[in-house]
mmCIF file of N, CA and C in Angstrom:
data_model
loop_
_atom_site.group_PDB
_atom_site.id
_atom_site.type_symbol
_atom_site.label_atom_id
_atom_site.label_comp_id
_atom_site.label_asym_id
_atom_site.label_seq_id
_atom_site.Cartn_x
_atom_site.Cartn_y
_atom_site.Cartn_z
ATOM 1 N N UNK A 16 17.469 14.562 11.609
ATOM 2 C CA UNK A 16 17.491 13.148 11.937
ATOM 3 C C UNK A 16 17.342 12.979 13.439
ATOM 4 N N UNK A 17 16.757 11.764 13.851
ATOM 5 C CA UNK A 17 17.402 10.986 14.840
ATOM 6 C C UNK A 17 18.339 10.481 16.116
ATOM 7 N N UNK A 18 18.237 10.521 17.091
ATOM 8 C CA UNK A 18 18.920 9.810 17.513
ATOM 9 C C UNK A 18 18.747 8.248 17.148
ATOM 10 N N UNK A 19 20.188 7.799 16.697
ATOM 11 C CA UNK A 19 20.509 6.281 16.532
ATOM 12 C C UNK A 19 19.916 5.060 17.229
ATOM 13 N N UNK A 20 19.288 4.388 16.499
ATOM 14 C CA UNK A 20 18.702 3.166 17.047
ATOM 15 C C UNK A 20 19.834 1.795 17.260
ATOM 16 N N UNK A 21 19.187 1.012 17.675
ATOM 17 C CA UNK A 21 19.420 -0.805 17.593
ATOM 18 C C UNK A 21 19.431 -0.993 16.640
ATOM 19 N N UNK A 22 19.897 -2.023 15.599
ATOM 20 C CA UNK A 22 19.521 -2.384 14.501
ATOM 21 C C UNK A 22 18.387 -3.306 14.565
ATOM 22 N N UNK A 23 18.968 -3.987 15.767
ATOM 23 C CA UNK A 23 17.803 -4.918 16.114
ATOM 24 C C UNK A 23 16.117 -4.597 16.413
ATOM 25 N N UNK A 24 16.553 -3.937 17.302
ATOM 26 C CA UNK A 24 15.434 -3.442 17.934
ATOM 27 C C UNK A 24 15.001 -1.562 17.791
ATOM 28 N N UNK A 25 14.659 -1.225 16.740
ATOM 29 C CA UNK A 25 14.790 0.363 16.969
ATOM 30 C C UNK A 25 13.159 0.699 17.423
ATOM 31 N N UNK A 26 13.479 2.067 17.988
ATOM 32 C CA UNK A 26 12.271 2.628 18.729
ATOM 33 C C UNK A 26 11.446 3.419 17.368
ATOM 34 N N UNK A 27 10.224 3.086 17.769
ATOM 35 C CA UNK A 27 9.834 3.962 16.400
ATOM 36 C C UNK A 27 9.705 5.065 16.263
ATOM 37 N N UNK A 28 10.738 5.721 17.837
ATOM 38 C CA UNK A 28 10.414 7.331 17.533
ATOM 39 C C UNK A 28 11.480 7.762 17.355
ATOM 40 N N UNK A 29 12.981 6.815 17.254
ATOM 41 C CA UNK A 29 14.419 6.982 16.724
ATOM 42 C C UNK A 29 14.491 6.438 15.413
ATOM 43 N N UNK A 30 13.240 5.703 14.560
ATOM 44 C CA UNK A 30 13.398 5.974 13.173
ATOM 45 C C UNK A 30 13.427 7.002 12.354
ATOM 46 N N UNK A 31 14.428 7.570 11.330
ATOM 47 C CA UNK A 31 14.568 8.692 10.515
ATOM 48 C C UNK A 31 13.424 8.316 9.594
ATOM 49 N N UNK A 32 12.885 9.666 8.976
ATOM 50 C CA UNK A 32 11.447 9.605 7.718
ATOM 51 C C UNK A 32 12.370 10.050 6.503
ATOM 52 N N UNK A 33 12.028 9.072 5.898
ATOM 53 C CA UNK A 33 11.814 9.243 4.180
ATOM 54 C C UNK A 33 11.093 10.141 3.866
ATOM 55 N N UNK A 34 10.709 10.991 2.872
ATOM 56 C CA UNK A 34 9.622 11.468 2.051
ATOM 57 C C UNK A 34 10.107 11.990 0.399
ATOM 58 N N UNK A 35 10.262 11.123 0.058
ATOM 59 C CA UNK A 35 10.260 10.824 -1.837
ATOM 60 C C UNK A 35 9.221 11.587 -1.854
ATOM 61 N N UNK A 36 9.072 12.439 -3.041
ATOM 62 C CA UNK A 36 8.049 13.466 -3.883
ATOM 63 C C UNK A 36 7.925 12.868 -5.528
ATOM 64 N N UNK A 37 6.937 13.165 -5.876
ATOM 65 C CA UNK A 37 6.747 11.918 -7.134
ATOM 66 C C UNK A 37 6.889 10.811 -7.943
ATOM 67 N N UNK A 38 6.982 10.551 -9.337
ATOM 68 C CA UNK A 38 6.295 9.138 -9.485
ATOM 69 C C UNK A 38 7.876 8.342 -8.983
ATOM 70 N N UNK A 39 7.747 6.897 -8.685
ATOM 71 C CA UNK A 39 8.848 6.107 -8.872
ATOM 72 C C UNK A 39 8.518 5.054 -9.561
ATOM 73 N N UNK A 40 9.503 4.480 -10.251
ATOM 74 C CA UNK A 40 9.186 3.455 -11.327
ATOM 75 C C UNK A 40 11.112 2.807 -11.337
ATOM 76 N N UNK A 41 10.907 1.817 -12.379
ATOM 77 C CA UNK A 41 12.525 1.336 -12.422
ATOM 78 C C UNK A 41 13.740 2.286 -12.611
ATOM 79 N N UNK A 42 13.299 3.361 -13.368
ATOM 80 C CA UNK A 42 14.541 3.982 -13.011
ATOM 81 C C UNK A 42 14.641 5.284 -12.119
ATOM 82 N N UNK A 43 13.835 4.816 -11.151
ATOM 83 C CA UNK A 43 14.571 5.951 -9.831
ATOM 84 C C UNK A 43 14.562 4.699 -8.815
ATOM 85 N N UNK A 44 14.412 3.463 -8.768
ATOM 86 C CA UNK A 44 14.677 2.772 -7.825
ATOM 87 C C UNK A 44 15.618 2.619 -7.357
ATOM 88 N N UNK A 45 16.883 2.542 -7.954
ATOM 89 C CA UNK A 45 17.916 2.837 -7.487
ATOM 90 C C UNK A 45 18.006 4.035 -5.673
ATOM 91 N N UNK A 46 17.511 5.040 -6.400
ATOM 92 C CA UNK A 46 17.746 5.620 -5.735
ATOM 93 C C UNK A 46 17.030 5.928 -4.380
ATOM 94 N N UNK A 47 15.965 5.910 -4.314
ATOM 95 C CA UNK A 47 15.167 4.755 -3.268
ATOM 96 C C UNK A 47 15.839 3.787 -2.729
ATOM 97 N N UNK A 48 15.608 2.956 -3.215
ATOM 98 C CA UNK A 48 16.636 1.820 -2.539
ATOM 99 C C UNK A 48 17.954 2.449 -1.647
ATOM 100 N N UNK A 49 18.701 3.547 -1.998
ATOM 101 C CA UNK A 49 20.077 4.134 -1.679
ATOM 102 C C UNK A 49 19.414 4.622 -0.322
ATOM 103 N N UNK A 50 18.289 5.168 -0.403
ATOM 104 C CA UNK A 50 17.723 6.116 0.690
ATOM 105 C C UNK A 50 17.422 5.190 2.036
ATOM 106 N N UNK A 51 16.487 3.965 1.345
ATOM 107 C CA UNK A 51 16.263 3.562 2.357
ATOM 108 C C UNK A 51 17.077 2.721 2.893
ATOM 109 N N UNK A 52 18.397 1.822 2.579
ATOM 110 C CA UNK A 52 19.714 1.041 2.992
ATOM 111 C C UNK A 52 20.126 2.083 3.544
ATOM 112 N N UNK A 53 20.103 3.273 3.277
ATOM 113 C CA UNK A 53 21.391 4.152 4.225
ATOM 114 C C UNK A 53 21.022 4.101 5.715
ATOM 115 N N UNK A 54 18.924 4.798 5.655
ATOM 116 C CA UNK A 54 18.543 4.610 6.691
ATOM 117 C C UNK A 54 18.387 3.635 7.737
ATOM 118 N N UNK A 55 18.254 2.680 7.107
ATOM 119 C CA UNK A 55 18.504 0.820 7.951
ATOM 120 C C UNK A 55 19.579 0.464 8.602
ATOM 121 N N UNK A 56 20.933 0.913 7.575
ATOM 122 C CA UNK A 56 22.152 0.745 7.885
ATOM 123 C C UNK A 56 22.047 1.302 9.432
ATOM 124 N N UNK A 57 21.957 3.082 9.455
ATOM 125 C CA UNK A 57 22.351 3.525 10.566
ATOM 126 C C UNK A 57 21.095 3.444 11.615
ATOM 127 N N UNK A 58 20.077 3.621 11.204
ATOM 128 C CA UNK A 58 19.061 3.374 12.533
ATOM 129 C C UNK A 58 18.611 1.695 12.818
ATOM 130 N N UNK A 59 18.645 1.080 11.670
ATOM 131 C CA UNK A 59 17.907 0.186 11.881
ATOM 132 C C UNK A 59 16.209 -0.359 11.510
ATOM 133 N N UNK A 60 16.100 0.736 11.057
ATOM 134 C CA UNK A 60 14.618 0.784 10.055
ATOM 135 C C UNK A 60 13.862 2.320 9.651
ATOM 136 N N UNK A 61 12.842 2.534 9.259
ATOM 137 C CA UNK A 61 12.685 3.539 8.785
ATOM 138 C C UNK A 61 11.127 3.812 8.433
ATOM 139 N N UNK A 62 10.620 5.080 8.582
ATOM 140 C CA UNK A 62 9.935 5.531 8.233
ATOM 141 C C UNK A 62 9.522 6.321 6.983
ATOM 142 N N UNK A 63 8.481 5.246 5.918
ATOM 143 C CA UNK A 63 8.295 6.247 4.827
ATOM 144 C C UNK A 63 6.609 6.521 4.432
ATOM 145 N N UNK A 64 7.437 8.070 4.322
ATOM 146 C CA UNK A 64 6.159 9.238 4.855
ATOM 147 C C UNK A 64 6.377 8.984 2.893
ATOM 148 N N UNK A 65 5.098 8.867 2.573
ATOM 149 C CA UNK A 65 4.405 8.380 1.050
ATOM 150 C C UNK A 65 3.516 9.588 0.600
ATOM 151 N N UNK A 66 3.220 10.851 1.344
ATOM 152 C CA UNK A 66 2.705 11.212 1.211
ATOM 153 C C UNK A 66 2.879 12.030 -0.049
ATOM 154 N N UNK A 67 3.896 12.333 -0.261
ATOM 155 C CA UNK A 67 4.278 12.985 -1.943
ATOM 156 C C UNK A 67 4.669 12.035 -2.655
ATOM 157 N N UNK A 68 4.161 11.030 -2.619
ATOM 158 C CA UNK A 68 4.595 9.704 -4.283
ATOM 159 C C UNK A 68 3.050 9.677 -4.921
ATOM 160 N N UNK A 69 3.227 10.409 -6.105
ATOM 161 C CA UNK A 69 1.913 10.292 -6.766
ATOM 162 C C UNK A 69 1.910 8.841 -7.705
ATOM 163 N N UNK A 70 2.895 8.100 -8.057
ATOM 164 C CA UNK A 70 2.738 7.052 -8.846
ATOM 165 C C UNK A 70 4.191 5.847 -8.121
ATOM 166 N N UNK A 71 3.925 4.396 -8.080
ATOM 167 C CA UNK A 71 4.547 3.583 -7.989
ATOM 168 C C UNK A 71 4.161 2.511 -9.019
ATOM 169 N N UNK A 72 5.724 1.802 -9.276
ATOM 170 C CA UNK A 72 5.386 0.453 -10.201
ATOM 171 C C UNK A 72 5.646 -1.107 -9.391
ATOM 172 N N UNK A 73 5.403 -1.907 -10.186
ATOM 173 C CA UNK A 73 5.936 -2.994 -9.266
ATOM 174 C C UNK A 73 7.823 -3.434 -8.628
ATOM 175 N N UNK A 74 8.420 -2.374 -9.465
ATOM 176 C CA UNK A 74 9.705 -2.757 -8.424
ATOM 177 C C UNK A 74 9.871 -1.932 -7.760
ATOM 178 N N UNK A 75 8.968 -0.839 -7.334
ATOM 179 C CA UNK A 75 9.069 -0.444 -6.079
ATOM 180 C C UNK A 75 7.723 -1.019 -5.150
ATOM 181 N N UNK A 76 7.549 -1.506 -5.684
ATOM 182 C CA UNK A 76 5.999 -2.548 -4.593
ATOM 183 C C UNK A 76 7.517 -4.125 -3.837
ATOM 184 N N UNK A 77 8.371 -4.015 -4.838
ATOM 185 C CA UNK A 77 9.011 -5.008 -4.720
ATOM 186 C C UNK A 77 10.101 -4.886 -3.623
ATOM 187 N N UNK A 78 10.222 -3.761 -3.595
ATOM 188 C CA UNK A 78 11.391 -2.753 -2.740
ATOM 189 C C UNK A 78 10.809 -2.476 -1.660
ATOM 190 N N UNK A 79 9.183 -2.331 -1.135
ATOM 191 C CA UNK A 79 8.539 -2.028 -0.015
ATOM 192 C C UNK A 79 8.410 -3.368 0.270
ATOM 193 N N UNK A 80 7.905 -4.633 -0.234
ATOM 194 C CA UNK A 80 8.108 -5.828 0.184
ATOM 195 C C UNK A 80 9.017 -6.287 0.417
ATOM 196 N N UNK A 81 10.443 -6.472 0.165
ATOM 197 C CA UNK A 81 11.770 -6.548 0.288
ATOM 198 C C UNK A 81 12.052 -6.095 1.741
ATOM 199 N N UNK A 82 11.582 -4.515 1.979
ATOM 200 C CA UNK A 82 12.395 -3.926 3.198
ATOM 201 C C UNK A 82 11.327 -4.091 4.250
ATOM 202 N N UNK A 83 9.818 -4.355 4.104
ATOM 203 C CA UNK A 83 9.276 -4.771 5.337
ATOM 204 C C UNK A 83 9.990 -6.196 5.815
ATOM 205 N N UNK A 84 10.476 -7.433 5.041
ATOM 206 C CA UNK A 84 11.058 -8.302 5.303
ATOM 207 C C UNK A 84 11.896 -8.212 6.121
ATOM 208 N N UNK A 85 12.973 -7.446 5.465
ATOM 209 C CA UNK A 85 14.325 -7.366 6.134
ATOM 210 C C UNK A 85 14.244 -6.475 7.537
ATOM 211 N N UNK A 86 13.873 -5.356 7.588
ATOM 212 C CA UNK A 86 13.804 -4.871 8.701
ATOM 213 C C UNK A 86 12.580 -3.938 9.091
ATOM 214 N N UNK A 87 12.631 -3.041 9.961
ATOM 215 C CA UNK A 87 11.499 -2.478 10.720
ATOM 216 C C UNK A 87 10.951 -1.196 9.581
ATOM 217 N N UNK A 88 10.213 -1.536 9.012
ATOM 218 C CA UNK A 88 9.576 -0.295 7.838
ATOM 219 C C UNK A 88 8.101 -0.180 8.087
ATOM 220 N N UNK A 89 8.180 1.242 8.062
ATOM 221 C CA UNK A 89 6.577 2.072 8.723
ATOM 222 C C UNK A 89 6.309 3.019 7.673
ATOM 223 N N UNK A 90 5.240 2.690 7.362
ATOM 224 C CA UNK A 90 4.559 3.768 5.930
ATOM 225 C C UNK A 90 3.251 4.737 6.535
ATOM 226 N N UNK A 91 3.765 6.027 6.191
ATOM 227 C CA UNK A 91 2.734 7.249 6.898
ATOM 228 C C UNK A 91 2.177 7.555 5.480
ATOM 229 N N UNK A 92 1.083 8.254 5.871
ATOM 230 C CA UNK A 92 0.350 9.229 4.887
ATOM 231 C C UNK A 92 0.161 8.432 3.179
ATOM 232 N N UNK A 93 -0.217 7.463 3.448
ATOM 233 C CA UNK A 93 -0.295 6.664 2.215
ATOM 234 C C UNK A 93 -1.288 6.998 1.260
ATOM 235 N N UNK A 94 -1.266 8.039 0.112
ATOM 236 C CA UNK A 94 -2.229 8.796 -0.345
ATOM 237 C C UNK A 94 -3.228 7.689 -1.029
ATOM 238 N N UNK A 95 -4.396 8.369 -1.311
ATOM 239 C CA UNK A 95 -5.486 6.987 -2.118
ATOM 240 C C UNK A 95 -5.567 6.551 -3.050
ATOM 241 N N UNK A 96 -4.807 6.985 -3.692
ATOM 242 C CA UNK A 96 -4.182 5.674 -5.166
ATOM 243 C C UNK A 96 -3.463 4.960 -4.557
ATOM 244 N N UNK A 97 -2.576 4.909 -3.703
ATOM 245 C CA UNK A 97 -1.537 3.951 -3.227
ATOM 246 C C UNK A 97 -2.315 2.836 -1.930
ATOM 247 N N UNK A 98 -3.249 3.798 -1.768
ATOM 248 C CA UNK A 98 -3.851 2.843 -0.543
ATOM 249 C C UNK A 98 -4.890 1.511 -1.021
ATOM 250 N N UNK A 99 -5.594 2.012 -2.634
ATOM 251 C CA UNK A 99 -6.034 1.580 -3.014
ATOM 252 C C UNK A 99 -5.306 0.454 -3.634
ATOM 253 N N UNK A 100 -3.988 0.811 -4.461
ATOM 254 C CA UNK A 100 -3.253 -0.132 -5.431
ATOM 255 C C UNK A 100 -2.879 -1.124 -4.018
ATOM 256 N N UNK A 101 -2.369 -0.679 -3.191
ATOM 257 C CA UNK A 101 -1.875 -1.668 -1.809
ATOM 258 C C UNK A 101 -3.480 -2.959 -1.361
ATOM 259 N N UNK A 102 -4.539 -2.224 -1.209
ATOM 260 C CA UNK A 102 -5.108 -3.019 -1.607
ATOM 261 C C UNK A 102 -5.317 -4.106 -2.492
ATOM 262 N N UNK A 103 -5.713 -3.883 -3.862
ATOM 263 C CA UNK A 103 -5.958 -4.250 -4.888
ATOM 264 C C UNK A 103 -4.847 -5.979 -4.790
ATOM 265 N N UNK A 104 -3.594 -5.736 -4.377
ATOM 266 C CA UNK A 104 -2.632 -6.484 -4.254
ATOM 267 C C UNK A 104 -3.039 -7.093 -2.294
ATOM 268 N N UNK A 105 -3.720 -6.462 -1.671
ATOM 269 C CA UNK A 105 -3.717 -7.507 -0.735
ATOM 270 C C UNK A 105 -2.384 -7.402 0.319
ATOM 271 N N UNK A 106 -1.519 -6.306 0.565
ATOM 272 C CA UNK A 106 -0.444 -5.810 0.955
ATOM 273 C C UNK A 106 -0.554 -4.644 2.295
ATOM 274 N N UNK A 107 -1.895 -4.530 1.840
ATOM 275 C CA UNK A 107 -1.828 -3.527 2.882
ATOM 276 C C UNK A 107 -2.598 -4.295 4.481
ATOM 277 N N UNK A 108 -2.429 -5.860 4.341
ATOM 278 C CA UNK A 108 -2.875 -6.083 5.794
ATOM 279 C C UNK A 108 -1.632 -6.568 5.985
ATOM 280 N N UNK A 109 -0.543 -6.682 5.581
ATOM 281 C CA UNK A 109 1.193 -7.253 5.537
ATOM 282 C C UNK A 109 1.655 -6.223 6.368
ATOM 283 N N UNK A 110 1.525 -5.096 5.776
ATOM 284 C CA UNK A 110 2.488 -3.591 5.733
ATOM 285 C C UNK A 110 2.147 -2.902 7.158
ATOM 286 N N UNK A 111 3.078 -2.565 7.859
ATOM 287 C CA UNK A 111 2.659 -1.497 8.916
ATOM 288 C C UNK A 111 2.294 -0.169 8.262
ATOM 289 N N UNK A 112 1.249 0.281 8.026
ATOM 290 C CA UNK A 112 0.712 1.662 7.613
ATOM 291 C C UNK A 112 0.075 1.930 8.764
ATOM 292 N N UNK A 113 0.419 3.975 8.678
ATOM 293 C CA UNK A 113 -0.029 4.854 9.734
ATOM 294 C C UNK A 113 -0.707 6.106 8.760
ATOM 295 N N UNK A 114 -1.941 6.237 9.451
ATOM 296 C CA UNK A 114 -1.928 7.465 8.723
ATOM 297 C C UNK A 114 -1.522 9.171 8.825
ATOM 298 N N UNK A 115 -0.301 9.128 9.803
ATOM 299 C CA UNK A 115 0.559 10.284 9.571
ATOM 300 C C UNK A 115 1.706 9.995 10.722
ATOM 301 N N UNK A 116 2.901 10.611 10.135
ATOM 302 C CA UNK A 116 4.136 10.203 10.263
ATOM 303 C C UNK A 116 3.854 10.262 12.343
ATOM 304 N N UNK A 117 3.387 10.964 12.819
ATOM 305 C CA UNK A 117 3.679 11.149 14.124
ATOM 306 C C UNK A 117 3.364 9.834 14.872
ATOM 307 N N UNK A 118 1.373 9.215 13.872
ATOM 308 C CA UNK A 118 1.203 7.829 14.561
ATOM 309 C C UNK A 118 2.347 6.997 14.149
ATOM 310 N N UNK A 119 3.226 6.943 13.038
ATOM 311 C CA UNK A 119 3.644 5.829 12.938
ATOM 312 C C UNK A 119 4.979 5.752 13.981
ATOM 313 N N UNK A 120 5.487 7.210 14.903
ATOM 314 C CA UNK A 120 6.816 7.158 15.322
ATOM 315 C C UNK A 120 5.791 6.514 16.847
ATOM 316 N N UNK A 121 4.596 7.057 17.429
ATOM 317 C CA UNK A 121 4.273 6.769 18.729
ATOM 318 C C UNK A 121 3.629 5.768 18.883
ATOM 319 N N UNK A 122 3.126 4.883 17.560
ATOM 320 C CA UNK A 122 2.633 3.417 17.781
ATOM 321 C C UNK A 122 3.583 2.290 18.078
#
């Protein structure tokens, strides 16, 4: 991890990375969700490196819309089903996407 951010204001190179490894759907959201509140809680926002999620459903489209709202969320390595489905929905000119975790800590 990290050194600790602002909540307010965190640096995007004191955000901690996520990286979930396959599909998510309603019942691992939970736990997602756990991952990324913990990270918010203590830094203040977060980085998720997507690069191992081979499948998402809409309540986790709902959960990435949710937490770009609420606070500072940066998505790396967004593989091309996801870049495409983010498309398809019109989300991906919303979303801060990087295409690998390092641009998203030095942009």
């Amino acid at each position: 991890m990290t050194s600790p951010a602002s909540p307010h204001h965190p640096g995007a190179g004191s955000l901690p990375v996520i990286a979930p490894e396959g599909e998510f759907d309603y019942g691992s959201v939970p736990w997602l969700k756990a991952e990324i509140d913990s990270a918010v809680n203590e830094h203040g926002g977060v980085i998720l490196d997507a690069a191992g999620i081979t499948f998402i459903d809409s309540t986790v489209l709902t959960l990435i819309l949710a937490t770009h709202q609420r606070t500072h969320l940066r998505i790396a390595n967004l593989p091309p089903r996801l870049t495409h489905l983010f498309g398809v929905y019109g989300i991906d000119h919303v979303l801060n996407l990087y295409p690998t975790v390092e641009a998203a800590r030095t942009t």
